[in-house]
């Protein structure tokens, strides 16, 4: 789907893998999981099924066929993680795994994915320092609201009569969509370097060449994004996010991505849970439900404690860490690029 239209240079960034460990399985270091052997075997079975799906169905087909197989594979990987790596379901690696639904599936339903996004009270449970799930769902929400210019846009548009009003309204819709996308990174992960999350690609594609962007403050004042147009504030669920105007964005964060301290000691969803993908209920029975993971097993080698986290009250300005950690964090963030690019391609068509 996306691979056929992205430039080769951007694909090179997206496909960057960083420093891989000998035990890397998908995004995970299998040794950090409660059942490493089970995870490895599960992924091997998925790889075989994926190869069969492509070989049996996608000869002489375009990339859309391969993406269907990749979508199926992603759902299976989510199942594998839930079964064999349940102690890491709030981690950056698990969130990246679920995020692949947005890369490959035509209609990803993130709200149906288990443990995604992680709750705000996941501190101390090895959660990712940036809630990638919230970033992604915020981007998708803004893209969906763009079609109608918020919940009130269509009603407002029907009552406009002058050309000046219509032009101002149209520009406000575009500005709110652009601001909503860009503001999500500051609202959710203010301490994290947004270049690791795909923010720069969104800016370059939607804003950098838009001559009207510098004047968005005027249009957004005339038609406030939330109170008048009805856009959902970017970021958190408490409606506290801000639609920043062009000159009002806060300074970028500098922290890399890492998993915070702590560990999940019992399966979040219980010994058995269900979730739905493409209308099909999937029953997950976890392995080693009685195991007691240790903090060492629950966090990867990039664990940074809470200094780099986006917990409220953290300054997030730590510059400690090895070059390998920074490279790995960059690779972790690059996995969000195809999803961000999918959003900006959608918006480019709508705006």
mmCIF file of C-alpha atoms in Angstrom:
data_model
loop_
_atom_site.group_PDB
_atom_site.id
_atom_site.type_symbol
_atom_site.label_atom_id
_atom_site.label_comp_id
_atom_site.label_asym_id
_atom_site.label_seq_id
_atom_site.Cartn_x
_atom_site.Cartn_y
_atom_site.Cartn_z
ATOM 1 C CA UNK A 1 0.000 0.000 0.000
ATOM 2 C CA UNK A 2 2.448 2.648 1.217
ATOM 3 C CA UNK A 3 5.645 1.081 -0.089
ATOM 4 C CA UNK A 4 4.541 1.587 -3.687
ATOM 5 C CA UNK A 5 4.215 5.343 -3.350
ATOM 6 C CA UNK A 6 6.923 6.347 -0.892
ATOM 7 C CA UNK A 7 10.209 7.646 -2.232
ATOM 8 C CA UNK A 8 13.266 5.327 -2.114
ATOM 9 C CA UNK A 9 15.083 7.693 0.236
ATOM 10 C CA UNK A 10 12.225 7.695 2.721
ATOM 11 C CA UNK A 11 11.879 3.937 2.448
ATOM 12 C CA UNK A 12 15.533 3.649 3.398
ATOM 13 C CA UNK A 13 14.788 5.521 6.615
ATOM 14 C CA UNK A 14 11.652 3.511 7.316
ATOM 15 C CA UNK A 15 13.402 0.199 6.840
ATOM 16 C CA UNK A 16 16.373 1.115 9.040
ATOM 17 C CA UNK A 17 16.824 -1.522 11.690
ATOM 18 C CA UNK A 18 19.551 -0.199 13.954
ATOM 19 C CA UNK A 19 21.646 -2.531 16.052
ATOM 20 C CA UNK A 20 19.994 -5.956 16.139
ATOM 21 C CA UNK A 21 20.584 -8.445 18.898
ATOM 22 C CA UNK A 22 21.031 -12.158 18.318
ATOM 23 C CA UNK A 23 17.689 -12.747 20.061
ATOM 24 C CA UNK A 24 15.685 -10.151 18.124
ATOM 25 C CA UNK A 25 12.238 -11.457 17.262
ATOM 26 C CA UNK A 26 10.111 -8.891 15.476
ATOM 27 C CA UNK A 27 10.660 -5.750 17.519
ATOM 28 C CA UNK A 28 11.370 -7.709 20.696
ATOM 29 C CA UNK A 29 14.482 -9.080 22.324
ATOM 30 C CA UNK A 30 12.993 -12.480 23.041
ATOM 31 C CA UNK A 31 15.073 -12.857 26.207
ATOM 32 C CA UNK A 32 13.116 -9.998 27.759
ATOM 33 C CA UNK A 33 9.883 -11.979 27.389
ATOM 34 C CA UNK A 34 8.386 -14.353 29.917
ATOM 35 C CA UNK A 35 8.443 -17.204 27.372
ATOM 36 C CA UNK A 36 11.320 -16.500 24.948
ATOM 37 C CA UNK A 37 11.326 -19.932 23.285
ATOM 38 C CA UNK A 38 7.586 -19.781 22.746
ATOM 39 C CA UNK A 39 7.853 -16.317 21.167
ATOM 40 C CA UNK A 40 10.601 -17.458 18.814
ATOM 41 C CA UNK A 41 8.639 -20.521 17.701
ATOM 42 C CA UNK A 42 5.465 -18.489 17.284
ATOM 43 C CA UNK A 43 7.224 -15.993 15.023
ATOM 44 C CA UNK A 44 8.760 -18.804 12.981
ATOM 45 C CA UNK A 45 5.278 -20.183 12.324
ATOM 46 C CA UNK A 46 4.060 -16.723 11.345
ATOM 47 C CA UNK A 47 6.949 -16.273 8.910
ATOM 48 C CA UNK A 48 6.076 -19.559 7.245
ATOM 49 C CA UNK A 49 2.400 -18.615 6.994
ATOM 50 C CA UNK A 50 3.277 -15.199 5.581
ATOM 51 C CA UNK A 51 5.500 -16.724 2.912
ATOM 52 C CA UNK A 52 2.722 -19.124 1.937
ATOM 53 C CA UNK A 53 0.203 -16.286 1.790
ATOM 54 C CA UNK A 54 2.391 -14.278 -0.578
ATOM 55 C CA UNK A 55 3.469 -17.235 -2.712
ATOM 56 C CA UNK A 56 -0.040 -18.640 -3.047
ATOM 57 C CA UNK A 57 -1.889 -15.401 -3.689
ATOM 58 C CA UNK A 58 0.338 -12.560 -4.803
ATOM 59 C CA UNK A 59 2.067 -13.703 -7.969
ATOM 60 C CA UNK A 60 1.742 -10.929 -10.570
ATOM 61 C CA UNK A 61 -0.225 -8.859 -8.039
ATOM 62 C CA UNK A 62 0.633 -5.377 -6.782
ATOM 63 C CA UNK A 63 1.783 -4.387 -3.328
ATOM 64 C CA UNK A 64 -1.788 -4.342 -2.034
ATOM 65 C CA UNK A 65 -1.844 -8.140 -2.090
ATOM 66 C CA UNK A 66 1.364 -8.377 -0.079
ATOM 67 C CA UNK A 67 -0.024 -5.866 2.391
ATOM 68 C CA UNK A 68 -3.069 -8.062 2.974
ATOM 69 C CA UNK A 69 -0.704 -10.861 3.962
ATOM 70 C CA UNK A 70 1.288 -8.405 6.091
ATOM 71 C CA UNK A 71 -1.902 -7.288 7.830
ATOM 72 C CA UNK A 72 -2.687 -10.904 8.708
ATOM 73 C CA UNK A 73 0.891 -11.388 9.885
ATOM 74 C CA UNK A 74 0.673 -8.318 12.141
ATOM 75 C CA UNK A 75 -2.470 -9.608 13.849
ATOM 76 C CA UNK A 76 -0.715 -12.935 14.400
ATOM 77 C CA UNK A 77 2.310 -11.138 15.857
ATOM 78 C CA UNK A 78 0.053 -9.290 18.281
ATOM 79 C CA UNK A 79 -1.290 -12.686 19.348
ATOM 80 C CA UNK A 80 2.237 -14.056 19.780
ATOM 81 C CA UNK A 81 3.223 -11.141 21.975
ATOM 82 C CA UNK A 82 0.097 -11.506 24.078
ATOM 83 C CA UNK A 83 0.768 -15.206 24.585
ATOM 84 C CA UNK A 84 4.526 -15.296 25.111
ATOM 85 C CA UNK A 85 5.565 -11.731 25.991
ATOM 86 C CA UNK A 86 2.659 -10.592 28.153
ATOM 87 C CA UNK A 87 5.108 -8.946 30.544
ATOM 88 C CA UNK A 88 5.968 -6.410 27.791
ATOM 89 C CA UNK A 89 2.549 -5.335 26.485
ATOM 90 C CA UNK A 90 3.094 -1.703 27.549
ATOM 91 C CA UNK A 91 6.575 -1.540 26.032
ATOM 92 C CA UNK A 92 7.724 0.414 22.991
ATOM 93 C CA UNK A 93 8.188 -2.875 21.145
ATOM 94 C CA UNK A 94 4.624 -4.036 21.688
ATOM 95 C CA UNK A 95 3.219 -0.641 20.708
ATOM 96 C CA UNK A 96 5.272 -0.756 17.513
ATOM 97 C CA UNK A 97 3.909 -4.212 16.766
ATOM 98 C CA UNK A 98 0.318 -2.998 17.045
ATOM 99 C CA UNK A 99 1.186 0.136 15.088
ATOM 100 C CA UNK A 100 1.998 -2.026 12.073
ATOM 101 C CA UNK A 101 -1.757 -2.462 11.651
ATOM 102 C CA UNK A 102 -1.702 1.119 10.375
ATOM 103 C CA UNK A 103 1.126 0.349 7.985
ATOM 104 C CA UNK A 104 -0.434 -2.669 6.304
ATOM 105 C CA UNK A 105 -4.189 -2.862 6.984
ATOM 106 C CA UNK A 106 -6.703 -0.908 4.905
ATOM 107 C CA UNK A 107 -8.923 -0.080 7.877
ATOM 108 C CA UNK A 108 -6.928 -0.486 11.084
ATOM 109 C CA UNK A 109 -9.085 -0.485 14.183
ATOM 110 C CA UNK A 110 -6.619 0.358 16.909
ATOM 111 C CA UNK A 111 -9.385 0.608 19.491
ATOM 112 C CA UNK A 112 -9.885 -3.154 19.153
ATOM 113 C CA UNK A 113 -6.230 -4.071 19.710
ATOM 114 C CA UNK A 114 -5.471 -5.358 23.212
ATOM 115 C CA UNK A 115 -3.541 -3.155 25.644
ATOM 116 C CA UNK A 116 -3.323 -0.314 23.112
ATOM 117 C CA UNK A 117 -2.673 2.427 23.828
ATOM 118 C CA UNK A 118 -1.298 1.813 27.326
ATOM 119 C CA UNK A 119 -3.183 3.514 30.153
ATOM 120 C CA UNK A 120 -1.800 6.583 31.868
ATOM 121 C CA UNK A 121 -1.225 4.608 35.063
ATOM 122 C CA UNK A 122 1.237 2.205 33.415
ATOM 123 C CA UNK A 123 4.196 3.884 35.131
ATOM 124 C CA UNK A 124 6.311 1.302 36.894
ATOM 125 C CA UNK A 125 5.185 -1.433 34.496
ATOM 126 C CA UNK A 126 7.924 -1.127 31.887
ATOM 127 C CA UNK A 127 5.896 1.232 29.692
ATOM 128 C CA UNK A 128 7.412 3.069 26.748
ATOM 129 C CA UNK A 129 8.743 6.501 27.651
ATOM 130 C CA UNK A 130 6.482 7.948 24.943
ATOM 131 C CA UNK A 131 2.950 6.616 24.576
ATOM 132 C CA UNK A 132 3.249 5.727 20.888
ATOM 133 C CA UNK A 133 -0.285 4.358 20.881
ATOM 134 C CA UNK A 134 -1.718 7.718 21.893
ATOM 135 C CA UNK A 135 0.319 9.508 19.250
ATOM 136 C CA UNK A 136 -0.945 7.179 16.572
ATOM 137 C CA UNK A 137 -4.597 7.253 17.609
ATOM 138 C CA UNK A 138 -4.468 11.038 17.807
ATOM 139 C CA UNK A 139 -3.107 11.238 14.251
ATOM 140 C CA UNK A 140 -5.789 8.904 12.962
ATOM 141 C CA UNK A 141 -8.514 10.801 14.799
ATOM 142 C CA UNK A 142 -7.429 14.093 13.263
ATOM 143 C CA UNK A 143 -7.335 12.559 9.798
ATOM 144 C CA UNK A 144 -10.887 11.214 10.241
ATOM 145 C CA UNK A 145 -12.181 14.588 11.426
ATOM 146 C CA UNK A 146 -10.565 16.326 8.472
ATOM 147 C CA UNK A 147 -13.195 14.956 6.121
ATOM 148 C CA UNK A 148 -15.947 16.931 7.836
ATOM 149 C CA UNK A 149 -13.817 19.733 9.305
ATOM 150 C CA UNK A 150 -14.584 18.645 12.846
ATOM 151 C CA UNK A 151 -17.982 17.703 14.230
ATOM 152 C CA UNK A 152 -19.513 21.106 13.418
ATOM 153 C CA UNK A 153 -17.832 21.941 10.117
ATOM 154 C CA UNK A 154 -20.583 20.812 7.781
ATOM 155 C CA UNK A 155 -23.266 22.777 9.663
ATOM 156 C CA UNK A 156 -21.099 25.885 9.704
ATOM 157 C CA UNK A 157 -20.304 25.607 6.009
ATOM 158 C CA UNK A 158 -23.981 25.410 5.086
ATOM 159 C CA UNK A 159 -24.609 28.782 6.727
ATOM 160 C CA UNK A 160 -21.805 30.745 5.095
ATOM 161 C CA UNK A 161 -22.753 33.172 2.328
ATOM 162 C CA UNK A 162 -19.847 35.468 1.480
ATOM 163 C CA UNK A 163 -16.779 34.357 -0.437
ATOM 164 C CA UNK A 164 -14.517 35.813 2.272
ATOM 165 C CA UNK A 165 -16.233 33.744 4.962
ATOM 166 C CA UNK A 166 -16.046 30.596 2.894
ATOM 167 C CA UNK A 167 -12.363 31.142 2.141
ATOM 168 C CA UNK A 168 -11.561 31.843 5.786
ATOM 169 C CA UNK A 169 -13.520 28.764 6.881
ATOM 170 C CA UNK A 170 -11.780 26.544 4.323
ATOM 171 C CA UNK A 171 -8.369 27.745 5.426
ATOM 172 C CA UNK A 172 -9.294 27.255 9.097
ATOM 173 C CA UNK A 173 -10.196 23.624 8.357
ATOM 174 C CA UNK A 174 -6.815 23.059 6.765
ATOM 175 C CA UNK A 175 -4.970 24.866 9.562
ATOM 176 C CA UNK A 176 -6.729 22.889 12.291
ATOM 177 C CA UNK A 177 -5.891 19.615 10.570
ATOM 178 C CA UNK A 178 -2.256 20.603 10.185
ATOM 179 C CA UNK A 179 -2.033 21.905 13.734
ATOM 180 C CA UNK A 180 -3.831 18.871 15.146
ATOM 181 C CA UNK A 181 -1.309 16.538 13.529
ATOM 182 C CA UNK A 182 1.752 18.510 14.612
ATOM 183 C CA UNK A 183 0.447 19.365 18.086
ATOM 184 C CA UNK A 184 -0.102 15.700 18.972
ATOM 185 C CA UNK A 185 3.625 15.158 19.459
ATOM 186 C CA UNK A 186 3.918 18.059 21.914
ATOM 187 C CA UNK A 187 0.705 17.118 23.711
ATOM 188 C CA UNK A 188 1.556 13.452 24.281
ATOM 189 C CA UNK A 189 5.353 13.188 24.265
ATOM 190 C CA UNK A 190 6.675 16.685 25.004
ATOM 191 C CA UNK A 191 10.037 15.379 26.214
ATOM 192 C CA UNK A 192 10.711 13.046 23.279
ATOM 193 C CA UNK A 193 12.599 14.185 20.197
ATOM 194 C CA UNK A 194 9.724 14.384 17.666
ATOM 195 C CA UNK A 195 12.056 13.659 14.764
ATOM 196 C CA UNK A 196 12.139 10.068 16.059
ATOM 197 C CA UNK A 197 8.369 9.843 15.663
ATOM 198 C CA UNK A 198 7.853 11.102 12.104
ATOM 199 C CA UNK A 199 6.862 14.682 12.977
ATOM 200 C CA UNK A 200 9.380 16.206 10.567
ATOM 201 C CA UNK A 201 8.044 14.207 7.623
ATOM 202 C CA UNK A 202 4.528 15.424 8.354
ATOM 203 C CA UNK A 203 5.735 19.009 8.565
ATOM 204 C CA UNK A 204 7.688 18.833 5.320
ATOM 205 C CA UNK A 205 4.832 17.252 3.394
ATOM 206 C CA UNK A 206 1.880 19.249 4.742
ATOM 207 C CA UNK A 207 3.215 22.545 6.013
ATOM 208 C CA UNK A 208 6.656 23.502 4.731
ATOM 209 C CA UNK A 209 5.435 24.472 1.252
ATOM 210 C CA UNK A 210 2.046 25.826 2.304
ATOM 211 C CA UNK A 211 2.201 29.591 1.828
ATOM 212 C CA UNK A 212 -0.916 30.054 3.984
ATOM 213 C CA UNK A 213 0.474 28.244 7.045
ATOM 214 C CA UNK A 214 2.112 31.391 8.553
ATOM 215 C CA UNK A 215 -1.327 33.057 8.516
ATOM 216 C CA UNK A 216 -3.113 30.189 10.251
ATOM 217 C CA UNK A 217 -3.369 32.096 13.531
ATOM 218 C CA UNK A 218 -5.827 34.486 11.870
ATOM 219 C CA UNK A 219 -8.003 31.696 10.491
ATOM 220 C CA UNK A 220 -7.873 29.666 13.710
ATOM 221 C CA UNK A 221 -8.923 32.721 15.723
ATOM 222 C CA UNK A 222 -11.896 33.242 13.409
ATOM 223 C CA UNK A 223 -12.877 29.564 13.568
ATOM 224 C CA UNK A 224 -11.400 28.029 16.761
ATOM 225 C CA UNK A 225 -10.572 24.392 16.116
ATOM 226 C CA UNK A 226 -12.188 22.889 19.205
ATOM 227 C CA UNK A 227 -14.867 25.278 20.443
ATOM 228 C CA UNK A 228 -16.298 26.204 17.039
ATOM 229 C CA UNK A 229 -15.326 23.607 14.445
ATOM 230 C CA UNK A 230 -15.517 20.723 16.886
ATOM 231 C CA UNK A 231 -12.126 19.113 16.337
ATOM 232 C CA UNK A 232 -11.047 16.824 19.167
ATOM 233 C CA UNK A 233 -8.009 18.296 20.942
ATOM 234 C CA UNK A 234 -4.783 16.511 20.012
ATOM 235 C CA UNK A 235 -3.227 14.104 22.408
ATOM 236 C CA UNK A 236 -4.630 12.994 25.722
ATOM 237 C CA UNK A 237 -8.153 11.812 26.371
ATOM 238 C CA UNK A 238 -8.825 14.578 28.885
ATOM 239 C CA UNK A 239 -9.365 17.174 26.113
ATOM 240 C CA UNK A 240 -6.491 19.263 27.449
ATOM 241 C CA UNK A 241 -4.459 19.259 24.232
ATOM 242 C CA UNK A 242 -3.732 22.546 22.498
ATOM 243 C CA UNK A 243 -4.033 23.373 18.804
ATOM 244 C CA UNK A 244 -0.820 25.328 18.518
ATOM 245 C CA UNK A 245 -0.636 28.203 16.063
ATOM 246 C CA UNK A 246 2.440 28.470 13.808
ATOM 247 C CA UNK A 247 4.570 30.620 16.125
ATOM 248 C CA UNK A 248 3.388 29.133 19.421
ATOM 249 C CA UNK A 249 4.724 25.566 19.353
ATOM 250 C CA UNK A 250 6.773 24.676 22.449
ATOM 251 C CA UNK A 251 10.417 23.736 22.152
ATOM 252 C CA UNK A 252 11.066 20.212 20.893
ATOM 253 C CA UNK A 253 11.935 17.514 23.356
ATOM 254 C CA UNK A 254 15.350 15.876 23.239
ATOM 255 C CA UNK A 255 14.822 12.471 24.876
ATOM 256 C CA UNK A 256 15.135 9.194 22.996
ATOM 257 C CA UNK A 257 12.651 6.328 23.189
ATOM 258 C CA UNK A 258 13.157 3.713 25.859
ATOM 259 C CA UNK A 259 11.219 1.477 28.208
ATOM 260 C CA UNK A 260 10.808 2.790 31.721
ATOM 261 C CA UNK A 261 11.648 0.850 34.837
ATOM 262 C CA UNK A 262 9.288 -1.747 36.228
ATOM 263 C CA UNK A 263 7.718 -4.994 35.145
ATOM 264 C CA UNK A 264 4.293 -6.552 34.640
ATOM 265 C CA UNK A 265 4.165 -9.493 37.031
ATOM 266 C CA UNK A 266 0.840 -11.042 36.000
ATOM 267 C CA UNK A 267 -1.018 -11.107 32.664
ATOM 268 C CA UNK A 268 -2.986 -7.853 32.277
ATOM 269 C CA UNK A 269 -5.863 -9.591 30.500
ATOM 270 C CA UNK A 270 -5.854 -12.697 32.671
ATOM 271 C CA UNK A 271 -4.909 -16.223 31.655
ATOM 272 C CA UNK A 272 -7.307 -16.015 28.674
ATOM 273 C CA UNK A 273 -8.665 -12.977 26.857
ATOM 274 C CA UNK A 274 -10.201 -12.135 23.491
ATOM 275 C CA UNK A 275 -9.882 -9.373 20.947
ATOM 276 C CA UNK A 276 -11.384 -8.806 17.508
ATOM 277 C CA UNK A 277 -9.614 -8.240 14.209
ATOM 278 C CA UNK A 278 -11.487 -7.791 10.928
ATOM 279 C CA UNK A 279 -14.675 -8.937 12.613
ATOM 280 C CA UNK A 280 -13.164 -12.202 13.832
ATOM 281 C CA UNK A 281 -12.816 -12.903 17.531
ATOM 282 C CA UNK A 282 -9.377 -14.164 18.529
ATOM 283 C CA UNK A 283 -8.969 -16.120 21.766
ATOM 284 C CA UNK A 284 -5.585 -15.753 23.444
ATOM 285 C CA UNK A 285 -4.349 -18.132 26.134
ATOM 286 C CA UNK A 286 -1.164 -16.843 27.675
ATOM 287 C CA UNK A 287 1.866 -19.028 28.260
ATOM 288 C CA UNK A 288 3.500 -19.267 31.663
ATOM 289 C CA UNK A 289 0.670 -17.345 33.331
ATOM 290 C CA UNK A 290 2.068 -18.254 36.748
ATOM 291 C CA UNK A 291 5.576 -17.055 35.949
ATOM 292 C CA UNK A 292 6.958 -14.141 37.917
ATOM 293 C CA UNK A 293 9.046 -11.993 35.572
ATOM 294 C CA UNK A 294 11.912 -10.076 37.094
ATOM 295 C CA UNK A 295 12.656 -6.428 36.443
ATOM 296 C CA UNK A 296 15.704 -7.496 34.436
ATOM 297 C CA UNK A 297 13.578 -9.692 32.161
ATOM 298 C CA UNK A 298 10.891 -7.054 31.863
ATOM 299 C CA UNK A 299 13.042 -4.291 30.386
ATOM 300 C CA UNK A 300 15.402 -4.218 27.446
ATOM 301 C CA UNK A 301 18.962 -2.998 27.214
ATOM 302 C CA UNK A 302 17.722 0.473 26.276
ATOM 303 C CA UNK A 303 15.929 0.993 29.565
ATOM 304 C CA UNK A 304 16.468 4.526 30.720
ATOM 305 C CA UNK A 305 14.560 4.897 34.000
ATOM 306 C CA UNK A 306 12.114 7.780 34.123
ATOM 307 C CA UNK A 307 14.578 10.508 33.129
ATOM 308 C CA UNK A 308 13.675 10.175 29.463
ATOM 309 C CA UNK A 309 9.984 9.523 30.008
ATOM 310 C CA UNK A 310 7.078 11.770 29.170
ATOM 311 C CA UNK A 311 5.593 11.482 32.635
ATOM 312 C CA UNK A 312 4.027 14.762 33.710
ATOM 313 C CA UNK A 313 6.461 16.623 35.909
ATOM 314 C CA UNK A 314 9.598 15.231 34.229
ATOM 315 C CA UNK A 315 11.957 17.627 32.527
ATOM 316 C CA UNK A 316 13.088 14.898 30.131
ATOM 317 C CA UNK A 317 16.316 16.699 29.290
ATOM 318 C CA UNK A 318 18.770 13.948 30.138
ATOM 319 C CA UNK A 319 21.542 13.585 27.586
ATOM 320 C CA UNK A 320 23.069 10.424 29.021
ATOM 321 C CA UNK A 321 23.259 7.198 27.069
ATOM 322 C CA UNK A 322 25.483 5.387 24.635
ATOM 323 C CA UNK A 323 25.557 5.900 20.880
ATOM 324 C CA UNK A 324 24.120 2.414 20.457
ATOM 325 C CA UNK A 325 21.137 3.426 22.576
ATOM 326 C CA UNK A 326 20.558 6.511 20.440
ATOM 327 C CA UNK A 327 20.812 4.487 17.239
ATOM 328 C CA UNK A 328 18.393 1.908 18.567
ATOM 329 C CA UNK A 329 15.962 4.601 19.664
ATOM 330 C CA UNK A 330 16.113 6.195 16.231
ATOM 331 C CA UNK A 331 15.334 2.857 14.625
ATOM 332 C CA UNK A 332 12.466 2.357 17.066
ATOM 333 C CA UNK A 333 11.010 5.721 16.126
ATOM 334 C CA UNK A 334 11.496 5.131 12.420
ATOM 335 C CA UNK A 335 8.935 2.330 12.586
ATOM 336 C CA UNK A 336 6.275 5.029 13.054
ATOM 337 C CA UNK A 337 7.286 6.780 9.845
ATOM 338 C CA UNK A 338 5.196 4.684 7.449
ATOM 339 C CA UNK A 339 2.167 5.280 9.648
ATOM 340 C CA UNK A 340 2.773 9.011 9.824
ATOM 341 C CA UNK A 341 3.348 9.074 6.091
ATOM 342 C CA UNK A 342 0.083 7.257 5.553
ATOM 343 C CA UNK A 343 -1.678 9.986 7.487
ATOM 344 C CA UNK A 344 -0.014 12.811 5.600
ATOM 345 C CA UNK A 345 -0.805 11.187 2.258
ATOM 346 C CA UNK A 346 -4.442 10.975 3.302
ATOM 347 C CA UNK A 347 -4.463 14.597 4.409
ATOM 348 C CA UNK A 348 -2.759 15.706 1.209
ATOM 349 C CA UNK A 349 -5.728 14.311 -0.695
ATOM 350 C CA UNK A 350 -8.313 15.833 1.608
ATOM 351 C CA UNK A 351 -6.862 19.271 2.244
#
